Amino acid sequence: MGLPDERTDRAAGVLLATATGDALGAGYEFTAPGSDAVIDMIGGGLGSFAPGEWTDDTSMAVAIAEVAATGADISTGPGLDAVAAQFVRWYESGPADIGVQTSAVLSKRPASAEEMRSIAAAIPGLKGGNGSLMRTAPVALAYLGDADGCLRAARAISLLTHDDERAVEACEMWTYAIRHAVLYGTFDGVREYVAGASTGARDYWTPLLDRAERGTPADFPNNGWVVDALLTAWWAITTTDATGPEHLQRALEQAVRAGHDTDTTAAIAGGLLGARWGASVIPARWTRMLHGWPGYRAVDLERLAVRTVGGGDDLEGWSSSLPVD
Ligand SMILES: [Mg+2]
């Protein structure tokens, strides 16, 4: 799918700002920086990450994008199997940080998407962790020309590890909104998804989104849960000054200030912020530091995003908008 330059920048922004939020939040995971804290890419955190290093959120997003970039339909069949296989490949790399539910599924090393989904479904107890929402952003890039396919793929990939309807709805909503932002440059996709959802989903999400737009992080404190994670990201996006591209940086820092699962809430916010504002507005001092599994840096994420949109097209005519060292 050919895109004009500003849409290419926004498509690249989806992966770049996911990684930026992730690496920014990594050093603050399970802390409470508070509303006045200065936030920067300090590294550290639970996985002893280097400054600028992204964590499981971005690595799993990369795993999805690598398959989508081949042109495969990642919503079903061999394409979905290939996504499952990439998740296992990442798990085999011995990541420093991995969510509880995701670990419980991938440690069984399922050999197919169907087997992975079955293992996820058999996990007892609460299954609505934020681990499928944190990685869903690249799904939007694979389906810029197909809104229904975008929703199908978001659902199928969420269910690989998270057998929970709210997690599915959150992934559908956010992926739909990211697709919408790349195409049209607005955040309207969040409410548009909800308006078109089932009555049950609409009645559930509408008052929560309203509350996020007016509330504080204390209103959704359990952001390891997919619902509060989405609301934290939406709070950060909608309660910071959005009149110019500096909004991206401001809202990422705000997501981290909310505390707790900071790399994930900022990664989730980053997927949508990057889709709205583009890769070129991310501060260069941050993009220069970015790195992570599988040995990638910012320019590799940018190329992967372009390939994901193109579905296997080559990169002829594409040139990076990132600063050169
Ligand atoms: Mg993480």
CSV table of C-alpha atoms and ligand atoms in Angstrom, one decimal:
chain,number,residue,atom,x,y,z
A,1,MET,CA,0.0,0.0,0.0
A,2,GLY,CA,1.6,3.2,-1.1
A,3,LEU,CA,1.4,6.1,1.3
A,4,PRO,CA,2.2,9.8,1.1
A,5,ASP,CA,5.2,11.0,3.2
A,6,GLU,CA,3.3,12.2,6.2
A,7,ARG,CA,1.5,8.8,6.5
A,8,THR,CA,4.8,7.0,6.2
A,9,ASP,CA,6.1,9.1,9.0
A,10,ARG,CA,3.1,8.3,11.1
A,11,ALA,CA,3.4,4.6,10.3
A,12,ALA,CA,7.0,4.6,11.4
A,13,GLY,CA,5.9,6.5,14.5
A,14,VAL,CA,3.8,3.6,15.6
A,15,LEU,CA,6.8,1.4,16.3
A,16,LEU,CA,9.2,4.1,17.2
A,17,ALA,CA,7.0,5.7,19.8
A,18,THR,CA,6.0,2.4,21.2
A,19,ALA,CA,9.7,1.7,21.8
A,20,THR,CA,10.3,5.2,23.1
A,21,GLY,CA,7.5,4.9,25.6
A,22,ASP,CA,8.7,1.5,26.6
A,23,ALA,CA,12.4,2.5,27.1
A,24,LEU,CA,11.3,5.7,28.9
A,25,GLY,CA,9.1,3.8,31.3
A,26,ALA,CA,11.5,0.9,31.9
A,27,GLY,CA,13.5,2.7,34.6
A,28,TYR,CA,10.4,3.5,36.6
A,29,GLU,CA,8.5,0.2,36.6
A,30,PHE,CA,6.5,-0.4,39.8
A,31,THR,CA,7.5,3.0,41.2
A,32,ALA,CA,5.3,6.2,41.6
A,33,PRO,CA,7.3,9.1,40.1
A,34,GLY,CA,4.4,11.6,40.8
A,35,SER,CA,3.1,14.6,38.9
A,36,ASP,CA,6.2,16.8,39.2
A,37,ALA,CA,8.9,14.2,38.4
A,38,VAL,CA,11.4,14.8,35.6
A,39,ILE,CA,11.2,11.7,33.4
A,40,ASP,CA,14.1,10.6,31.2
A,41,MET,CA,15.6,7.5,29.6
A,42,ILE,CA,17.5,6.3,32.6
A,43,GLY,CA,17.5,2.6,32.2
A,44,GLY,CA,17.4,0.2,35.2
A,45,GLY,CA,14.1,-1.1,36.4
A,46,LEU,CA,13.2,-4.7,36.9
A,47,GLY,CA,15.3,-6.1,34.0
A,48,SER,CA,18.4,-3.9,34.7
A,49,PHE,CA,17.8,-2.4,31.2
A,50,ALA,CA,20.4,-0.2,29.6
A,51,PRO,CA,19.3,3.5,29.0
A,52,GLY,CA,17.3,3.4,25.8
A,53,GLU,CA,16.8,-0.3,25.8
A,54,TRP,CA,13.2,-1.5,25.1
A,55,THR,CA,11.6,-4.3,27.0
A,56,ASP,CA,9.1,-7.2,26.2
A,57,ASP,CA,6.4,-4.8,25.0
A,58,THR,CA,8.4,-3.6,22.0
A,59,SER,CA,10.1,-7.0,21.4
A,60,MET,CA,6.7,-8.7,21.1
A,61,ALA,CA,5.5,-6.0,18.8
A,62,VAL,CA,8.5,-6.5,16.7
A,63,ALA,CA,7.8,-10.3,16.6
A,64,ILE,CA,4.3,-9.5,15.2
A,65,ALA,CA,5.6,-6.9,12.7
A,66,GLU,CA,8.3,-9.3,11.4
A,67,VAL,CA,5.6,-11.7,10.2
A,68,ALA,CA,3.3,-9.0,8.9
A,69,ALA,CA,6.1,-7.5,6.9
A,70,THR,CA,6.3,-10.8,4.9
A,71,GLY,CA,2.8,-10.0,3.5
A,72,ALA,CA,1.2,-12.9,5.5
A,73,ASP,CA,-2.4,-12.5,6.8
A,74,ILE,CA,-1.6,-12.5,10.5
A,75,SER,CA,-5.3,-12.9,11.5
A,76,THR,CA,-5.5,-16.6,10.8
A,77,GLY,CA,-3.9,-19.8,9.4
A,78,PRO,CA,-0.1,-19.9,8.6
A,79,GLY,CA,0.3,-16.1,9.3
A,80,LEU,CA,-1.1,-16.5,12.8
A,81,ASP,CA,1.0,-19.6,13.3
A,82,ALA,CA,4.1,-17.7,12.3
A,83,VAL,CA,3.3,-15.0,14.9
A,84,ALA,CA,3.0,-17.7,17.6
A,85,ALA,CA,6.3,-19.1,16.4
A,86,GLN,CA,7.9,-15.7,16.7
A,87,PHE,CA,6.7,-15.3,20.2
A,88,VAL,CA,8.3,-18.6,21.1
A,89,ARG,CA,11.5,-17.6,19.4
A,90,TRP,CA,11.6,-14.4,21.4
A,91,TYR,CA,10.9,-16.4,24.6
A,92,GLU,CA,13.8,-18.7,23.8
A,93,SER,CA,16.1,-15.6,23.7
A,94,GLY,CA,15.7,-15.4,27.5
A,95,PRO,CA,14.1,-12.0,27.9
A,96,ALA,CA,14.9,-10.0,31.1
A,97,ASP,CA,11.3,-9.1,31.5
A,98,ILE,CA,8.1,-11.0,30.7
A,99,GLY,CA,4.5,-10.9,31.9
A,100,VAL,CA,3.1,-13.6,34.1
A,101,GLN,CA,0.4,-14.7,31.7
A,102,THR,CA,2.6,-14.6,28.6
A,103,SER,CA,5.3,-16.5,30.4
A,104,ALA,CA,2.8,-19.2,31.5
A,105,VAL,CA,1.8,-19.7,27.9
A,106,LEU,CA,5.2,-19.4,26.1
A,107,SER,CA,7.0,-21.6,28.6
A,108,LYS,CA,5.0,-24.5,27.2
A,109,ARG,CA,6.5,-23.7,23.8
A,110,PRO,CA,3.3,-24.3,21.9
A,111,ALA,CA,3.9,-25.4,18.3
A,112,SER,CA,0.9,-23.6,16.7
A,113,ALA,CA,-1.4,-20.7,17.2
A,114,GLU,CA,-4.2,-23.1,18.1
A,115,GLU,CA,-2.1,-24.8,20.8
A,116,MET,CA,-1.0,-21.4,22.1
A,117,ARG,CA,-4.6,-20.2,22.4
A,118,SER,CA,-5.7,-23.4,24.1
A,119,ILE,CA,-3.0,-23.1,26.7
A,120,ALA,CA,-3.9,-19.5,27.3
A,121,ALA,CA,-7.6,-20.5,27.7
A,122,ALA,CA,-6.7,-23.2,30.3
A,123,ILE,CA,-5.0,-20.8,32.6
A,124,PRO,CA,-7.1,-20.5,35.8
A,125,GLY,CA,-8.3,-17.3,37.4
A,126,LEU,CA,-8.1,-13.7,36.1
A,127,LYS,CA,-6.7,-13.5,32.6
A,128,GLY,CA,-7.0,-9.7,31.8
A,129,GLY,CA,-3.4,-8.6,32.1
A,130,ASN,CA,-2.1,-5.8,29.8
A,131,GLY,CA,0.3,-8.1,27.9
A,132,SER,CA,-1.6,-8.4,24.7
A,133,LEU,CA,-2.5,-4.7,24.5
A,134,MET,CA,1.1,-3.6,24.9
A,135,ARG,CA,2.1,-5.4,21.7
A,136,THR,CA,-0.8,-4.7,19.4
A,137,ALA,CA,0.3,-1.5,17.7
A,138,PRO,CA,1.9,-3.1,14.6
A,139,VAL,CA,-1.3,-5.0,13.8
A,140,ALA,CA,-2.7,-1.6,12.6
A,141,LEU,CA,0.1,-1.2,10.1
A,142,ALA,CA,-0.6,-4.5,8.5
A,143,TYR,CA,-4.3,-3.6,7.9
A,144,LEU,CA,-4.3,0.1,6.9
A,145,GLY,CA,-6.4,-0.8,3.9
A,146,ASP,CA,-8.8,-3.2,5.8
A,147,ALA,CA,-10.6,-2.0,9.0
A,148,ASP,CA,-12.4,-5.4,9.5
A,149,GLY,CA,-9.2,-7.3,9.0
A,150,CYS,CA,-7.5,-5.0,11.5
A,151,LEU,CA,-10.1,-6.0,14.2
A,152,ARG,CA,-10.0,-9.7,13.3
A,153,ALA,CA,-6.2,-9.7,13.6
A,154,ALA,CA,-6.2,-7.7,16.9
A,155,ARG,CA,-8.6,-10.2,18.4
A,156,ALA,CA,-6.8,-13.3,17.2
A,157,ILE,CA,-3.4,-12.2,18.3
A,158,SER,CA,-4.7,-11.1,21.7
A,159,LEU,CA,-6.3,-14.5,22.3
A,160,LEU,CA,-2.9,-16.2,21.7
A,161,THR,CA,-1.9,-15.4,25.2
A,162,HIS,CA,-4.9,-13.6,26.9
A,163,ASP,CA,-8.2,-15.4,27.0
A,164,ASP,CA,-10.2,-12.4,28.2
A,165,GLU,CA,-12.9,-10.4,26.4
A,166,ARG,CA,-11.9,-7.0,27.8
A,167,ALA,CA,-8.4,-7.6,26.6
A,168,VAL,CA,-9.8,-8.4,23.2
A,169,GLU,CA,-11.9,-5.3,23.2
A,170,ALA,CA,-9.0,-3.2,24.4
A,171,CYS,CA,-6.8,-4.5,21.6
A,172,GLU,CA,-9.5,-4.0,19.0
A,173,MET,CA,-10.1,-0.4,20.2
A,174,TRP,CA,-6.4,0.6,20.4
A,175,THR,CA,-5.5,-1.1,17.1
A,176,TYR,CA,-8.5,0.5,15.3
A,177,ALA,CA,-7.5,3.9,16.8
A,178,ILE,CA,-3.8,3.5,15.7
A,179,ARG,CA,-4.9,2.6,12.2
A,180,HIS,CA,-7.3,5.6,12.1
A,181,ALA,CA,-4.5,7.9,13.4
A,182,VAL,CA,-2.0,6.8,10.7
A,183,LEU,CA,-4.6,7.3,8.0
A,184,TYR,CA,-6.2,10.6,9.2
A,185,GLY,CA,-3.9,12.1,11.9
A,186,THR,CA,-6.5,12.3,14.7
A,187,PHE,CA,-7.3,10.4,17.9
A,188,ASP,CA,-10.9,10.0,16.9
A,189,GLY,CA,-10.6,6.3,16.3
A,190,VAL,CA,-10.9,5.5,20.0
A,191,ARG,CA,-14.5,6.8,20.2
A,192,GLU,CA,-15.3,5.7,16.7
A,193,TYR,CA,-14.5,2.1,17.7
A,194,VAL,CA,-16.7,2.3,20.8
A,195,ALA,CA,-19.6,3.8,18.8
A,196,GLY,CA,-19.5,0.8,16.5
A,197,ALA,CA,-18.9,-1.9,19.1
A,198,SER,CA,-21.5,-4.2,20.6
A,199,THR,CA,-24.0,-2.7,23.1
A,200,GLY,CA,-22.2,-4.4,26.0
A,201,ALA,CA,-18.8,-3.1,25.0
A,202,ARG,CA,-20.1,0.4,24.4
A,203,ASP,CA,-21.9,0.5,27.8
A,204,TYR,CA,-18.7,-0.7,29.5
A,205,TRP,CA,-16.1,1.5,27.8
A,206,THR,CA,-17.9,4.8,27.4
A,207,PRO,CA,-18.1,5.9,31.0
A,208,LEU,CA,-14.6,4.6,31.6
A,209,LEU,CA,-13.1,6.7,28.8
A,210,ASP,CA,-15.1,9.7,30.1
A,211,ARG,CA,-13.6,9.2,33.5
A,212,ALA,CA,-10.1,8.9,32.1
A,213,GLU,CA,-10.5,12.2,30.3
A,214,ARG,CA,-11.5,14.0,33.5
A,215,GLY,CA,-9.8,11.9,36.2
A,216,THR,CA,-6.4,11.1,37.8
A,217,PRO,CA,-4.3,7.9,37.8
A,218,ALA,CA,-5.8,7.2,41.2
A,219,ASP,CA,-9.1,6.4,39.4
A,220,PHE,CA,-7.5,3.5,37.5
A,221,PRO,CA,-4.6,2.4,39.7
A,222,ASN,CA,-4.4,-1.3,38.7
A,223,ASN,CA,-2.7,-0.7,35.4
A,224,GLY,CA,-1.3,-4.2,35.2
A,225,TRP,CA,-4.9,-5.0,34.2
A,226,VAL,CA,-5.7,-4.3,30.6
A,227,VAL,CA,-8.6,-1.9,31.3
A,228,ASP,CA,-6.7,0.3,33.7
A,229,ALA,CA,-3.6,0.2,31.4
A,230,LEU,CA,-5.7,1.5,28.5
A,231,LEU,CA,-7.3,4.2,30.7
A,232,THR,CA,-3.9,5.3,32.0
A,233,ALA,CA,-2.7,5.7,28.4
A,234,TRP,CA,-5.8,7.5,27.4
A,235,TRP,CA,-5.6,9.8,30.4
A,236,ALA,CA,-2.0,10.7,29.5
A,237,ILE,CA,-3.0,11.5,25.9
A,238,THR,CA,-6.2,13.4,26.6
A,239,THR,CA,-5.1,15.4,29.7
A,240,THR,CA,-1.9,16.9,28.3
A,241,ASP,CA,-1.7,19.9,25.9
A,242,ALA,CA,-2.3,18.4,22.4
A,243,THR,CA,-2.1,21.5,20.3
A,244,GLY,CA,1.3,20.6,18.8
A,245,PRO,CA,3.7,17.7,18.2
A,246,GLU,CA,5.4,18.3,21.6
A,247,HIS,CA,2.2,16.5,22.8
A,248,LEU,CA,4.0,13.2,22.0
A,249,GLN,CA,6.8,13.8,24.5
A,250,ARG,CA,4.5,15.4,27.1
A,251,ALA,CA,2.0,12.5,27.1
A,252,LEU,CA,4.7,9.8,27.2
A,253,GLU,CA,6.2,11.5,30.3
A,254,GLN,CA,2.8,11.8,31.8
A,255,ALA,CA,2.0,8.1,31.3
A,256,VAL,CA,5.3,7.3,33.2
A,257,ARG,CA,4.4,9.7,36.0
A,258,ALA,CA,1.2,7.7,36.6
A,259,GLY,CA,3.5,5.0,38.0
A,260,HIS,CA,3.2,1.2,38.4
A,261,ASP,CA,3.5,-0.6,35.0
A,262,THR,CA,5.2,2.4,33.5
A,263,ASP,CA,7.0,0.8,30.5
A,264,THR,CA,3.8,-0.8,29.4
A,265,THR,CA,1.4,2.2,29.8
A,266,ALA,CA,3.9,4.5,28.0
A,267,ALA,CA,4.4,1.9,25.3
A,268,ILE,CA,0.6,1.7,24.8
A,269,ALA,CA,0.3,5.4,24.7
A,270,GLY,CA,3.3,5.6,22.4
A,271,GLY,CA,1.7,3.4,19.7
A,272,LEU,CA,-1.2,5.9,19.4
A,273,LEU,CA,0.8,9.0,19.9
A,274,GLY,CA,3.4,8.0,17.2
A,275,ALA,CA,0.5,7.1,14.8
A,276,ARG,CA,-0.9,10.7,15.3
A,277,TRP,CA,2.3,12.7,15.3
A,278,GLY,CA,4.9,10.6,13.4
A,279,ALA,CA,8.4,9.4,14.0
A,280,SER,CA,10.0,12.6,13.1
A,281,VAL,CA,8.8,14.5,16.2
A,282,ILE,CA,10.3,12.0,18.7
A,283,PRO,CA,13.3,13.8,20.4
A,284,ALA,CA,16.5,12.7,18.6
A,285,ARG,CA,18.3,12.3,21.9
A,286,TRP,CA,15.8,9.4,22.6
A,287,THR,CA,15.7,7.8,19.2
A,288,ARG,CA,19.6,7.7,19.2
A,289,MET,CA,19.5,5.7,22.4
A,290,LEU,CA,16.8,3.2,21.4
A,291,HIS,CA,17.8,-0.5,21.0
A,292,GLY,CA,16.6,-3.9,21.9
A,293,TRP,CA,15.6,-7.4,20.8
A,294,PRO,CA,16.6,-8.7,18.2
A,295,GLY,CA,19.6,-6.4,18.0
A,296,TYR,CA,17.7,-3.6,16.5
A,297,ARG,CA,18.0,0.2,16.7
A,298,ALA,CA,15.6,3.0,15.8
A,299,VAL,CA,16.3,2.8,12.1
A,300,ASP,CA,15.6,-0.9,12.0
A,301,LEU,CA,12.2,-0.2,13.7
A,302,GLU,CA,11.5,2.4,11.1
A,303,ARG,CA,12.3,0.1,8.2
A,304,LEU,CA,10.3,-2.7,9.8
A,305,ALA,CA,7.3,-0.3,10.1
A,306,VAL,CA,7.5,0.6,6.4
A,307,ARG,CA,7.8,-3.0,5.4
A,308,THR,CA,4.8,-3.9,7.6
A,309,VAL,CA,2.7,-1.4,5.8
A,310,GLY,CA,3.9,-2.6,2.4
A,311,GLY,CA,3.3,-6.2,3.2
A,312,GLY,CA,6.6,-7.4,1.7
A,313,ASP,CA,7.2,-4.5,-0.7
A,314,ASP,CA,10.7,-3.4,-1.0
A,315,LEU,CA,11.9,-0.1,0.4
A,316,GLU,CA,12.6,1.6,-3.0
A,317,GLY,CA,12.0,5.3,-2.7
A,318,TRP,CA,11.9,5.2,1.1
A,319,SER,CA,14.3,7.4,3.0
A,320,SER,CA,14.7,7.7,6.8
A,321,SER,CA,13.4,10.8,8.6
A,322,LEU,CA,15.5,10.1,11.7
A,323,PRO,CA,18.5,12.2,12.6
A,324,VAL,CA,21.9,11.0,11.4
A,325,ASP,CA,24.6,10.6,14.1
B,1,MG,MG,7.9,-4.4,29.7
